[in-house]
Each structure stands twice: as C-alpha cells, then as structure tokens.
mmCIF file of C-alpha atoms and ligand atoms in Angstrom:
data_model
loop_
_atom_site.group_PDB
_atom_site.id
_atom_site.type_symbol
_atom_site.label_atom_id
_atom_site.label_comp_id
_atom_site.label_asym_id
_atom_site.label_seq_id
_atom_site.Cartn_x
_atom_site.Cartn_y
_atom_site.Cartn_z
ATOM 1 C CA UNK A 8 0.000 0.000 0.000
ATOM 2 C CA UNK A 9 1.447 3.412 -1.001
ATOM 3 C CA UNK A 10 2.017 6.031 1.653
ATOM 4 C CA UNK A 11 -0.765 8.634 1.996
ATOM 5 C CA UNK A 12 0.767 12.123 2.210
ATOM 6 C CA UNK A 13 -1.088 14.996 3.827
ATOM 7 C CA UNK A 14 -0.581 17.008 0.667
ATOM 8 C CA UNK A 15 0.877 16.533 -2.777
ATOM 9 C CA UNK A 16 1.922 19.684 -4.605
ATOM 10 C CA UNK A 17 2.011 19.348 -8.353
ATOM 11 C CA UNK A 18 4.607 21.669 -9.860
ATOM 12 C CA UNK A 19 7.733 23.355 -8.455
ATOM 13 C CA UNK A 20 7.454 26.909 -9.707
ATOM 14 C CA UNK A 21 7.108 29.845 -7.295
ATOM 15 C CA UNK A 22 3.540 28.787 -6.380
ATOM 16 C CA UNK A 23 4.435 25.146 -5.743
ATOM 17 C CA UNK A 24 7.642 25.916 -3.836
ATOM 18 C CA UNK A 25 5.943 28.548 -1.672
ATOM 19 C CA UNK A 26 3.157 26.034 -0.956
ATOM 20 C CA UNK A 27 5.871 23.486 -0.066
ATOM 21 C CA UNK A 28 7.574 25.921 2.294
ATOM 22 C CA UNK A 29 4.335 26.753 4.127
ATOM 23 C CA UNK A 30 3.145 23.131 4.208
ATOM 24 C CA UNK A 31 6.537 21.930 5.453
ATOM 25 C CA UNK A 32 6.640 24.597 8.157
ATOM 26 C CA UNK A 33 3.134 23.514 9.218
ATOM 27 C CA UNK A 34 4.497 19.977 9.725
ATOM 28 C CA UNK A 35 2.335 18.569 6.948
ATOM 29 C CA UNK A 36 3.667 15.416 5.352
ATOM 30 C CA UNK A 37 4.348 16.992 1.965
ATOM 31 C CA UNK A 38 5.456 15.743 -1.450
ATOM 32 C CA UNK A 39 6.261 18.010 -4.399
ATOM 33 C CA UNK A 40 6.097 16.352 -7.813
ATOM 34 C CA UNK A 41 7.790 18.149 -10.715
ATOM 35 C CA UNK A 42 8.305 16.744 -14.182
ATOM 36 C CA UNK A 43 11.143 19.018 -15.295
ATOM 37 C CA UNK A 44 13.377 21.599 -13.703
ATOM 38 C CA UNK A 45 12.167 23.775 -10.837
ATOM 39 C CA UNK A 46 10.925 27.256 -11.545
ATOM 40 C CA UNK A 47 8.409 27.013 -14.362
ATOM 41 C CA UNK A 48 8.232 30.291 -16.280
ATOM 42 C CA UNK A 49 10.625 31.990 -13.894
ATOM 43 C CA UNK A 50 13.373 29.478 -14.672
ATOM 44 C CA UNK A 51 13.480 30.956 -18.162
ATOM 45 C CA UNK A 52 13.312 34.607 -17.105
ATOM 46 C CA UNK A 53 16.433 36.705 -17.008
ATOM 47 C CA UNK A 54 15.886 39.617 -14.795
ATOM 48 C CA UNK A 55 13.647 39.839 -11.761
ATOM 49 C CA UNK A 56 13.071 43.417 -10.743
ATOM 50 C CA UNK A 57 9.739 43.364 -9.014
ATOM 51 C CA UNK A 58 9.799 40.689 -6.329
ATOM 52 C CA UNK A 59 9.410 42.626 -3.065
ATOM 53 C CA UNK A 60 12.525 42.756 -0.924
ATOM 54 C CA UNK A 61 14.544 41.185 -3.688
ATOM 55 C CA UNK A 62 17.281 43.676 -4.427
ATOM 56 C CA UNK A 63 20.211 41.499 -5.371
ATOM 57 C CA UNK A 64 22.122 42.957 -8.293
ATOM 58 C CA UNK A 65 21.680 40.856 -11.413
ATOM 59 C CA UNK A 66 19.121 38.510 -9.834
ATOM 60 C CA UNK A 67 17.714 36.127 -12.414
ATOM 61 C CA UNK A 68 14.857 33.631 -12.379
ATOM 62 C CA UNK A 69 17.173 30.649 -11.882
ATOM 63 C CA UNK A 70 19.020 32.226 -8.914
ATOM 64 C CA UNK A 71 15.772 33.203 -7.180
ATOM 65 C CA UNK A 72 14.209 29.800 -7.752
ATOM 66 C CA UNK A 73 17.324 27.998 -6.476
ATOM 67 C CA UNK A 74 16.862 29.760 -3.127
ATOM 68 C CA UNK A 75 13.141 28.906 -3.068
ATOM 69 C CA UNK A 76 13.981 25.228 -3.691
ATOM 70 C CA UNK A 77 16.548 25.212 -0.847
ATOM 71 C CA UNK A 78 14.112 26.905 1.504
ATOM 72 C CA UNK A 79 11.362 24.309 0.882
ATOM 73 C CA UNK A 80 13.911 21.500 1.356
ATOM 74 C CA UNK A 81 14.891 22.921 4.748
ATOM 75 C CA UNK A 82 11.407 22.202 6.049
ATOM 76 C CA UNK A 83 11.471 18.520 5.175
ATOM 77 C CA UNK A 84 9.416 18.544 1.999
ATOM 78 C CA UNK A 85 9.888 15.369 -0.076
ATOM 79 C CA UNK A 86 10.587 15.635 -3.796
ATOM 80 C CA UNK A 87 9.866 13.353 -6.735
ATOM 81 C CA UNK A 88 10.600 13.859 -10.437
ATOM 82 C CA UNK A 89 7.729 12.395 -12.430
ATOM 83 C CA UNK A 90 5.220 13.402 -15.043
ATOM 84 C CA UNK A 91 1.695 12.771 -13.816
ATOM 85 C CA UNK A 92 -0.468 11.105 -16.453
ATOM 86 C CA UNK A 93 -3.793 10.652 -14.642
ATOM 87 C CA UNK A 94 -5.502 11.847 -11.479
ATOM 88 C CA UNK A 95 -8.436 10.844 -9.299
ATOM 89 C CA UNK A 96 -9.359 13.862 -7.246
ATOM 90 C CA UNK A 97 -12.732 12.970 -5.714
ATOM 91 C CA UNK A 98 -13.012 11.381 -2.254
ATOM 92 C CA UNK A 99 -10.881 11.564 0.897
ATOM 93 C CA UNK A 100 -7.752 10.082 -0.706
ATOM 94 C CA UNK A 101 -6.574 11.598 -3.991
ATOM 95 C CA UNK A 102 -4.587 9.455 -6.421
ATOM 96 C CA UNK A 103 -1.997 10.657 -8.941
ATOM 97 C CA UNK A 104 -0.404 8.229 -11.385
ATOM 98 C CA UNK A 105 3.051 8.900 -12.834
ATOM 99 C CA UNK A 106 4.583 8.178 -16.242
ATOM 100 C CA UNK A 107 5.722 4.676 -15.235
ATOM 101 C CA UNK A 108 2.554 3.820 -13.330
ATOM 102 C CA UNK A 109 3.854 4.915 -9.905
ATOM 103 C CA UNK A 110 0.897 5.838 -7.662
ATOM 104 C CA UNK A 111 1.034 8.843 -5.317
ATOM 105 C CA UNK A 112 -1.676 9.247 -2.668
ATOM 106 C CA UNK A 113 -2.631 12.256 -0.555
ATOM 107 C CA UNK A 114 -5.447 13.728 1.501
ATOM 108 C CA UNK A 115 -5.127 17.021 -0.375
ATOM 109 C CA UNK A 116 -3.654 18.222 -3.638
ATOM 110 C CA UNK A 117 -2.361 21.660 -4.612
ATOM 111 C CA UNK A 118 -2.209 22.107 -8.383
ATOM 112 C CA UNK A 119 0.590 24.519 -9.283
ATOM 113 C CA UNK A 120 1.318 23.297 -12.797
ATOM 114 C CA UNK A 121 1.642 26.787 -14.250
ATOM 115 C CA UNK A 122 1.541 27.629 -17.904
ATOM 116 C CA UNK A 123 3.651 27.197 -21.037
ATOM 117 C CA UNK A 124 4.439 29.562 -23.913
ATOM 118 C CA UNK A 125 1.776 30.008 -26.582
ATOM 119 C CA UNK A 126 3.077 28.961 -30.016
ATOM 120 C CA UNK A 127 3.600 31.773 -32.543
ATOM 121 C CA UNK A 128 1.012 30.168 -34.786
ATOM 122 C CA UNK A 129 2.751 30.530 -38.170
ATOM 123 C CA UNK A 130 3.158 27.977 -40.948
ATOM 124 C CA UNK A 131 6.114 25.554 -40.495
ATOM 125 C CA UNK A 132 6.645 26.653 -36.864
ATOM 126 C CA UNK A 133 7.062 23.085 -35.535
ATOM 127 C CA UNK A 134 9.806 22.356 -38.059
ATOM 128 C CA UNK A 135 12.033 25.161 -36.768
ATOM 129 C CA UNK A 136 11.576 25.005 -32.997
ATOM 130 C CA UNK A 137 15.136 24.521 -31.722
ATOM 131 C CA UNK A 138 16.445 25.358 -35.212
ATOM 132 C CA UNK A 139 16.040 29.113 -35.032
ATOM 133 C CA UNK A 140 12.738 29.396 -33.153
ATOM 134 C CA UNK A 141 12.870 29.582 -29.367
ATOM 135 C CA UNK A 142 10.623 30.469 -26.450
ATOM 136 C CA UNK A 143 13.413 30.989 -23.931
ATOM 137 C CA UNK A 144 15.935 33.802 -24.206
ATOM 138 C CA UNK A 145 17.828 32.636 -21.102
ATOM 139 C CA UNK A 146 18.340 29.233 -22.671
ATOM 140 C CA UNK A 147 19.109 30.207 -26.250
ATOM 141 C CA UNK A 148 20.336 33.823 -26.454
ATOM 142 C CA UNK A 149 23.987 32.750 -26.624
ATOM 143 C CA UNK A 150 23.342 30.823 -29.860
ATOM 144 C CA UNK A 151 22.589 34.133 -31.543
ATOM 145 C CA UNK A 152 25.723 36.024 -30.583
ATOM 146 C CA UNK A 153 26.143 38.669 -33.312
ATOM 147 C CA UNK A 154 23.194 37.427 -35.383
ATOM 148 C CA UNK A 155 19.909 39.182 -36.062
ATOM 149 C CA UNK A 156 16.998 38.231 -33.853
ATOM 150 C CA UNK A 157 13.231 38.827 -34.057
ATOM 151 C CA UNK A 158 10.893 38.715 -31.080
ATOM 152 C CA UNK A 159 7.141 38.248 -31.479
ATOM 153 C CA UNK A 160 4.866 39.874 -28.869
ATOM 154 C CA UNK A 161 4.226 43.167 -27.145
ATOM 155 C CA UNK A 162 3.757 42.274 -23.471
ATOM 156 C CA UNK A 163 6.154 42.413 -20.500
ATOM 157 C CA UNK A 164 7.816 39.156 -21.455
ATOM 158 C CA UNK A 165 8.435 40.078 -25.104
ATOM 159 C CA UNK A 166 9.928 43.473 -24.336
ATOM 160 C CA UNK A 167 12.034 42.380 -21.350
ATOM 161 C CA UNK A 168 13.389 39.342 -23.146
ATOM 162 C CA UNK A 169 14.041 41.410 -26.297
ATOM 163 C CA UNK A 170 16.177 43.765 -24.177
ATOM 164 C CA UNK A 171 18.059 40.805 -22.762
ATOM 165 C CA UNK A 172 18.648 39.489 -26.292
ATOM 166 C CA UNK A 173 20.301 42.793 -27.297
ATOM 167 C CA UNK A 174 23.219 41.760 -25.060
ATOM 168 C CA UNK A 175 23.947 38.968 -27.530
ATOM 169 C CA UNK A 176 22.381 39.711 -30.916
ATOM 170 C CA UNK A 177 23.601 42.327 -33.369
ATOM 171 C CA UNK A 178 20.097 43.698 -33.758
ATOM 172 C CA UNK A 179 16.751 42.756 -32.205
ATOM 173 C CA UNK A 180 13.402 43.576 -33.832
ATOM 174 C CA UNK A 181 10.149 43.223 -31.925
ATOM 175 C CA UNK A 182 7.264 42.195 -34.184
ATOM 176 C CA UNK A 183 3.975 43.251 -32.623
ATOM 177 C CA UNK A 184 0.460 42.835 -33.999
ATOM 178 C CA UNK A 185 -0.633 46.326 -32.861
ATOM 179 C CA UNK A 186 0.998 49.758 -32.939
ATOM 180 C CA UNK A 187 1.214 50.027 -29.155
ATOM 181 C CA UNK A 188 2.910 47.797 -26.586
ATOM 182 C CA UNK A 189 1.051 46.063 -23.785
ATOM 183 C CA UNK A 190 4.209 45.978 -21.621
ATOM 184 C CA UNK A 191 4.387 48.105 -18.448
ATOM 185 C CA UNK A 192 5.360 51.731 -19.101
ATOM 186 C CA UNK A 193 8.580 51.397 -17.085
ATOM 187 C CA UNK A 194 9.662 48.513 -19.294
ATOM 188 C CA UNK A 195 8.711 50.394 -22.468
ATOM 189 C CA UNK A 196 10.760 53.432 -21.416
ATOM 190 C CA UNK A 197 13.899 51.316 -21.124
ATOM 191 C CA UNK A 198 13.160 49.531 -24.392
ATOM 192 C CA UNK A 199 12.714 52.698 -26.455
ATOM 193 C CA UNK A 200 16.109 53.919 -25.245
ATOM 194 C CA UNK A 201 17.897 50.730 -26.316
ATOM 195 C CA UNK A 202 19.893 51.468 -29.512
ATOM 196 C CA UNK A 203 19.908 47.811 -30.612
ATOM 197 C CA UNK A 204 16.145 47.377 -30.311
ATOM 198 C CA UNK A 205 13.752 48.049 -33.219
ATOM 199 C CA UNK A 206 10.002 47.653 -33.662
ATOM 200 C CA UNK A 207 7.887 46.349 -36.498
ATOM 201 C CA UNK A 208 4.319 47.459 -35.751
ATOM 202 C CA UNK A 209 0.963 46.018 -36.896
ATOM 203 C CA UNK A 210 2.739 42.891 -38.052
ATOM 204 C CA UNK A 211 2.336 39.142 -37.628
ATOM 205 C CA UNK A 212 4.513 36.243 -38.778
ATOM 206 C CA UNK A 213 2.738 34.158 -41.420
ATOM 207 C CA UNK A 214 5.334 31.567 -42.388
ATOM 208 C CA UNK A 215 8.898 30.518 -41.543
ATOM 209 C CA UNK A 216 11.306 28.580 -43.730
ATOM 210 C CA UNK A 217 14.920 27.664 -44.441
ATOM 211 C CA UNK A 218 16.960 24.566 -45.096
ATOM 212 C CA UNK A 219 18.215 22.935 -41.911
ATOM 213 C CA UNK A 220 17.937 26.179 -39.987
ATOM 214 C CA UNK A 221 15.569 29.161 -40.000
ATOM 215 C CA UNK A 222 16.669 31.673 -42.607
ATOM 216 C CA UNK A 223 13.555 33.268 -44.054
ATOM 217 C CA UNK A 224 10.066 34.315 -42.977
ATOM 218 C CA UNK A 225 7.008 36.002 -44.378
ATOM 219 C CA UNK A 226 5.390 38.711 -42.263
ATOM 220 C CA UNK A 227 2.075 40.428 -42.866
ATOM 221 C CA UNK A 228 1.043 43.978 -42.112
ATOM 222 C CA UNK A 229 -2.388 43.456 -40.537
ATOM 223 C CA UNK A 230 -3.581 46.943 -41.546
ATOM 224 C CA UNK A 231 -2.625 46.865 -45.236
ATOM 225 C CA UNK A 232 -2.475 43.084 -45.777
ATOM 226 C CA UNK A 233 0.961 43.564 -47.382
ATOM 227 C CA UNK A 234 3.252 40.506 -47.223
ATOM 228 C CA UNK A 235 7.012 40.975 -46.814
ATOM 229 C CA UNK A 236 9.722 38.329 -46.976
ATOM 230 C CA UNK A 237 12.552 38.739 -44.508
ATOM 231 C CA UNK A 238 15.747 36.870 -45.371
ATOM 232 C CA UNK A 239 18.761 36.239 -43.189
ATOM 233 C CA UNK A 240 21.798 38.314 -43.994
ATOM 234 C CA UNK A 241 23.779 36.315 -46.579
ATOM 235 C CA UNK A 242 26.859 36.043 -44.397
ATOM 236 C CA UNK A 243 24.815 34.922 -41.383
ATOM 237 C CA UNK A 244 22.677 32.358 -43.213
ATOM 238 C CA UNK A 245 20.226 32.305 -40.290
ATOM 239 C CA UNK A 246 18.372 34.448 -37.755
ATOM 240 C CA UNK A 247 16.584 33.835 -34.486
ATOM 241 C CA UNK A 248 12.853 34.088 -33.835
ATOM 242 C CA UNK A 249 11.649 34.199 -30.243
ATOM 243 C CA UNK A 250 7.968 33.883 -29.325
ATOM 244 C CA UNK A 251 6.595 35.667 -26.239
ATOM 245 C CA UNK A 252 2.887 35.981 -26.938
ATOM 246 C CA UNK A 253 1.431 34.879 -23.662
ATOM 247 C CA UNK A 254 0.869 31.618 -21.918
ATOM 248 C CA UNK A 255 -1.410 28.607 -22.028
ATOM 249 C CA UNK A 256 -2.270 26.816 -18.765
ATOM 250 C CA UNK A 257 -1.094 23.264 -18.021
ATOM 251 C CA UNK A 258 -4.521 21.899 -17.166
ATOM 252 C CA UNK A 259 -5.304 19.167 -19.731
ATOM 253 C CA UNK A 260 -5.072 16.574 -16.935
ATOM 254 C CA UNK A 261 -7.976 18.131 -15.044
ATOM 255 C CA UNK A 262 -10.432 18.745 -17.878
ATOM 256 C CA UNK A 263 -13.935 17.576 -17.030
ATOM 257 C CA UNK A 264 -13.064 17.386 -13.311
ATOM 258 C CA UNK A 265 -12.358 20.957 -12.276
ATOM 259 C CA UNK A 266 -14.309 24.095 -13.151
ATOM 260 C CA UNK A 267 -12.305 26.158 -15.613
ATOM 261 C CA UNK A 268 -12.470 29.338 -17.647
ATOM 262 C CA UNK A 269 -10.592 29.247 -20.961
ATOM 263 C CA UNK A 270 -8.442 26.436 -19.611
ATOM 264 C CA UNK A 271 -7.519 28.189 -16.326
ATOM 265 C CA UNK A 272 -8.755 26.609 -13.065
ATOM 266 C CA UNK A 273 -11.400 28.552 -11.177
ATOM 267 C CA UNK A 274 -10.769 29.015 -7.447
ATOM 268 C CA UNK A 275 -12.110 31.193 -4.670
ATOM 269 C CA UNK A 276 -9.849 33.704 -2.888
ATOM 270 C CA UNK A 277 -8.562 30.868 -0.673
ATOM 271 C CA UNK A 278 -7.510 28.725 -3.672
ATOM 272 C CA UNK A 279 -10.304 26.125 -3.228
ATOM 273 C CA UNK A 280 -11.414 24.502 -6.453
ATOM 274 C CA UNK A 281 -14.842 22.901 -6.883
ATOM 275 C CA UNK A 282 -13.501 19.613 -5.409
ATOM 276 C CA UNK A 283 -12.988 19.309 -1.656
ATOM 277 C CA UNK A 284 -9.313 18.941 -0.728
ATOM 278 C CA UNK A 285 -8.138 20.177 -4.139
ATOM 279 C CA UNK A 286 -6.537 23.625 -4.474
ATOM 280 C CA UNK A 287 -4.952 25.537 -7.350
ATOM 281 C CA UNK A 288 -2.222 28.173 -7.060
ATOM 282 C CA UNK A 289 -0.218 30.417 -9.376
ATOM 283 C CA UNK A 290 -0.441 30.939 -13.132
ATOM 284 C CA UNK A 291 -2.660 27.888 -13.584
ATOM 285 C CA UNK A 292 -5.698 29.536 -11.994
ATOM 286 C CA UNK A 293 -8.047 32.292 -13.139
ATOM 287 C CA UNK A 294 -6.551 35.575 -11.879
ATOM 288 C CA UNK A 295 -5.777 39.075 -13.052
ATOM 289 C CA UNK A 296 -2.048 39.304 -12.315
ATOM 290 C CA UNK A 297 0.426 36.549 -13.086
ATOM 291 C CA UNK A 298 3.662 37.435 -11.288
ATOM 292 C CA UNK A 299 6.148 35.637 -9.034
ATOM 293 C CA UNK A 300 4.774 37.530 -6.057
ATOM 294 C CA UNK A 301 1.151 36.561 -6.739
ATOM 295 C CA UNK A 302 2.124 32.946 -7.469
ATOM 296 C CA UNK A 303 4.062 32.694 -4.195
ATOM 297 C CA UNK A 304 1.158 34.286 -2.306
ATOM 298 C CA UNK A 305 -1.297 31.789 -3.834
ATOM 299 C CA UNK A 306 0.959 28.919 -2.804
ATOM 300 C CA UNK A 307 1.161 30.155 0.782
ATOM 301 C CA UNK A 308 -2.618 30.595 1.009
ATOM 302 C CA UNK A 309 -3.292 27.167 -0.514
ATOM 303 C CA UNK A 310 -0.910 25.457 1.943
ATOM 304 C CA UNK A 311 -2.523 27.139 4.944
ATOM 305 C CA UNK A 312 -5.965 26.114 3.688
ATOM 306 C CA UNK A 313 -4.714 22.536 3.414
ATOM 307 C CA UNK A 314 -3.463 22.769 6.990
ATOM 308 C CA UNK A 315 -7.005 23.767 8.175
ATOM 309 C CA UNK A 316 -8.563 21.058 5.986
ATOM 310 C CA UNK A 317 -6.286 18.315 7.348
ATOM 311 C CA UNK A 318 -6.711 19.350 10.986
ATOM 312 C CA UNK A 319 -10.504 19.254 10.558
ATOM 313 C CA UNK A 320 -10.226 15.684 9.233
ATOM 314 C CA UNK A 321 -8.548 14.513 12.431
HETATM 315 P P1 LIG B 402 0.764 38.945 -22.192
HETATM 316 O O1 LIG B 402 0.893 40.019 -21.190
HETATM 317 O O2 LIG B 402 -0.504 38.171 -22.286
HETATM 318 O O3 LIG B 402 1.116 39.582 -23.608
HETATM 319 C C1 LIG B 402 1.029 38.801 -24.759
HETATM 320 C C2 LIG B 402 1.451 39.665 -25.932
HETATM 321 O O4 LIG B 402 1.434 38.842 -27.093
HETATM 322 C C3 LIG B 402 0.494 40.826 -26.169
HETATM 323 O O5 LIG B 402 1.220 41.968 -26.561
HETATM 324 C C4 LIG B 402 -0.389 40.297 -27.295
HETATM 325 O O6 LIG B 402 -0.816 41.286 -28.179
HETATM 326 C C5 LIG B 402 0.532 39.381 -28.043
HETATM 327 N N1 LIG B 402 -0.205 38.260 -28.646
HETATM 328 C C6 LIG B 402 -1.098 37.435 -28.059
HETATM 329 N N2 LIG B 402 -1.530 36.511 -28.919
HETATM 330 C C7 LIG B 402 -0.894 36.774 -30.086
HETATM 331 C C8 LIG B 402 -0.919 36.171 -31.356
HETATM 332 N N3 LIG B 402 -1.672 35.091 -31.606
HETATM 333 N N4 LIG B 402 -0.138 36.682 -32.326
HETATM 334 C C9 LIG B 402 0.650 37.763 -32.082
HETATM 335 N N5 LIG B 402 0.724 38.376 -30.893
HETATM 336 C C10 LIG B 402 -0.050 37.884 -29.915
HETATM 337 O O7 LIG B 402 1.886 37.805 -22.018
HETATM 338 P P2 LIG B 402 3.395 37.871 -21.441
HETATM 339 O O8 LIG B 402 4.115 39.065 -21.859
HETATM 340 O O9 LIG B 402 3.954 36.501 -21.737
HETATM 341 O O10 LIG B 402 3.162 37.932 -19.904
HETATM 342 C C11 LIG B 402 2.408 36.906 -19.238
HETATM 343 C C12 LIG B 402 2.183 37.333 -17.795
HETATM 344 O O11 LIG B 402 3.442 37.374 -17.123
HETATM 345 C C13 LIG B 402 1.603 38.739 -17.709
HETATM 346 O O12 LIG B 402 0.704 38.767 -16.624
HETATM 347 C C14 LIG B 402 2.799 39.610 -17.466
HETATM 348 O O13 LIG B 402 2.481 40.801 -16.769
HETATM 349 C C15 LIG B 402 3.667 38.676 -16.632
HETATM 350 N N6 LIG B 402 5.087 39.059 -16.795
HETATM 351 C C16 LIG B 402 5.536 40.049 -16.018
HETATM 352 C C17 LIG B 402 6.840 40.483 -16.109
HETATM 353 C C18 LIG B 402 7.286 41.572 -15.220
HETATM 354 O O14 LIG B 402 6.517 42.042 -14.417
HETATM 355 N N7 LIG B 402 8.499 42.037 -15.296
HETATM 356 C C19 LIG B 402 7.683 39.906 -17.057
HETATM 357 C C20 LIG B 402 7.198 38.900 -17.879
HETATM 358 C C21 LIG B 402 5.875 38.493 -17.749
HETATM 359 P P3 LIG B 402 -1.903 42.401 -27.761
HETATM 360 O O15 LIG B 402 -1.146 43.358 -26.895
HETATM 361 O O16 LIG B 402 -2.334 42.945 -29.071
HETATM 362 O O17 LIG B 402 -2.981 41.647 -27.035
#
C-alpha cells in the first residue's frame, strides 16, 4: 500500500515551492512532484526586478528559484521527479499516477502546474523550434551572438526578453500585432532607449522557412495586408525568432473534473477549487495578475488552507 501524504503539490514553480515551504513549516507530510526543472516560467526569465525585498544585483529567475527550492527543502518537503499522467481527485484520498505507473496518494492536492508559452502560430513553426525558433531567451540567447533576432509579442515578457537578447544579438526587432505595446510603461521606457532594439508594428509572422535552420520568414502587415519576406543576412545564413505571446495553462489533466475558464482553473480567494481537498495556485488559476509575487502568495494561502482542511479531518 502506497504512503498517503497529507498534501501533494504538483509543480515546483514559485507557487508550488511557496506552498511546499508553508506546508513543510506547518508539519504537513508533503510531497512536491515536478516533471522538469524547478521554476516554471521563472526558470526561463532573465531579470527579476519586481519581487518585493529582492534587491540582489543581477538577480535572475534561476538564482531566485534555487533559493526557493533550498528553503522548501529545509522544512522537510519530499521531492519526486515524475510526469503525472492521470488523477483521481474525488473522495478523501486523492490518487496521482506517474509516467511509469507509480501511484502517489494524498489527503489534499495543490495544483501549481503553471503555464507554457503560446506557439507563434505561423506555418512551419514546428519544423524550426530549436532550429532558429525559441521560447526561452535565457536558454538560447547565446546561440545568436552577433546574429539578427526577431521577437514576437508586445507584453512584458516580449519586451524584457528582447532587451536581454540585445546583449547577444547584433540587432533585435520586436514584431507586434498592434501599434502600441502592452508591456508596463517602465519597461517600455527602457526599451525605447535601447539602440539595438527596433520595432515592427501592426505585423504578424505568417510563415517561416529555411533549409536545416531558419533563414527566411514572411510577415504580414495586418492593416494593409501587405506581405514581406525577410531573409537572413547572406553572411549569417540564419536568424533567431523568439515567441513571447502569452501563456497557455497546463490543465489538460484536469479537464472535465475541475471548473475552468478558458483552460484556467477557477478558485475562490482561498484557492479552493470545486472539489474538496483540491486547491490551485499560481499561473494555472483564473486571476488578473500573473507574477512571481502573486504565485508565491497563492501557494502560501493554498498550503494554509490545506493545513485547516487536514486538521478538521482529524
Ligand atoms: P501577455 O501580457 O498576455 O502579452 C502577450 C502579448 O502577445 C500581447 O502583446 C499580445 O498582443 C501578443 N499576442 C497574443 N496573442 C498573439 C498572437 N496570436 N499573435 C501575435 N501576438 C499575440 O503575455 P506575457 O508578456 O507573456 O506575460 C504573461 C504574464 O506574465 C503577464 O501577466 C505579465 O504581466 C507577466 N510578466 C511580467 C513580467 C514583469 O513584471 N516584469 C515579465 C514577464 C511576464 P496584444 O497586446 O495585441 O494583445
């Protein structure tokens, strides 16, 4: 018979790790299950400027998350690396089944599975992911040292990551579907001052192509309908294309079980879902602000709610 944990936390981003810290400190028997590396979105973010109290020069997502991981460990939280393939959430004991059939049981579950980058949505995209197309500047910027790079999107992520890419690329052009950025004004101000950063307004990417590696793309002006082909500089033979056009929630596993809105899990202010003993925290839930600070706060609230739930069971 498998061990029954007090709580299983699914996902080790800021929400999951904060939940782990609070659950561990509350002496709950806690297991965090993560399928990849810790950190979620933040693991692929370069600069963190707006986490309260966090003033370390040059702080990046990976350095912040490494400290969160250590902190959760300190309070005795168990860790497993597995990719959960099915869940049974109803009833007093919840069951999660891993990739190799391993069963994990718990009285409560906190879903902190986060979100993943939305594909650019152009023709041939799949063929060039990892061969010129990327969704992670932290991971791939160095491959484009002295090359030209294009960034699709107009939000905080697109503009911040485009600025980071200017440290490597010869020239970075942001391709945005409107003529105004969605990014915070403070971020825009910095971006407009960056001499290596250019903007292509009212434009979307229609198609990408090349031989082995991305070297040409067709973009469309959405106002005039005009199509333009952009080719890599002959000497370069390639360019980079980074997509930062928002996120899609990791919730396929819970479809038909949990109440959702456009794929995001609905919760109340205390992170309860529609199933007793099941909570959601961080980017995966319906909310208005997806930030490290709000994810961590969700995780803390969810863990404390689990603590109340478990003590009422006894
Ligand atoms: P976002 O804020 O949702 O912005 C997505 C951008 O992509 C928008 O400019 C949008 O255009 C564009 N877009 C969406 N679908 C598109 C499509 N199919 N084709 C072309 N363009 C498309 O997403 P994000 O920038 O990834 O940020 C996600 C969340 O993380 C946000 O809550 C953001 O505030 C947060 N974040 C915060 C920071 C920070 O505080 N420093 C940094 C990174 C991310 P429109 O503007 O026309 O809608």
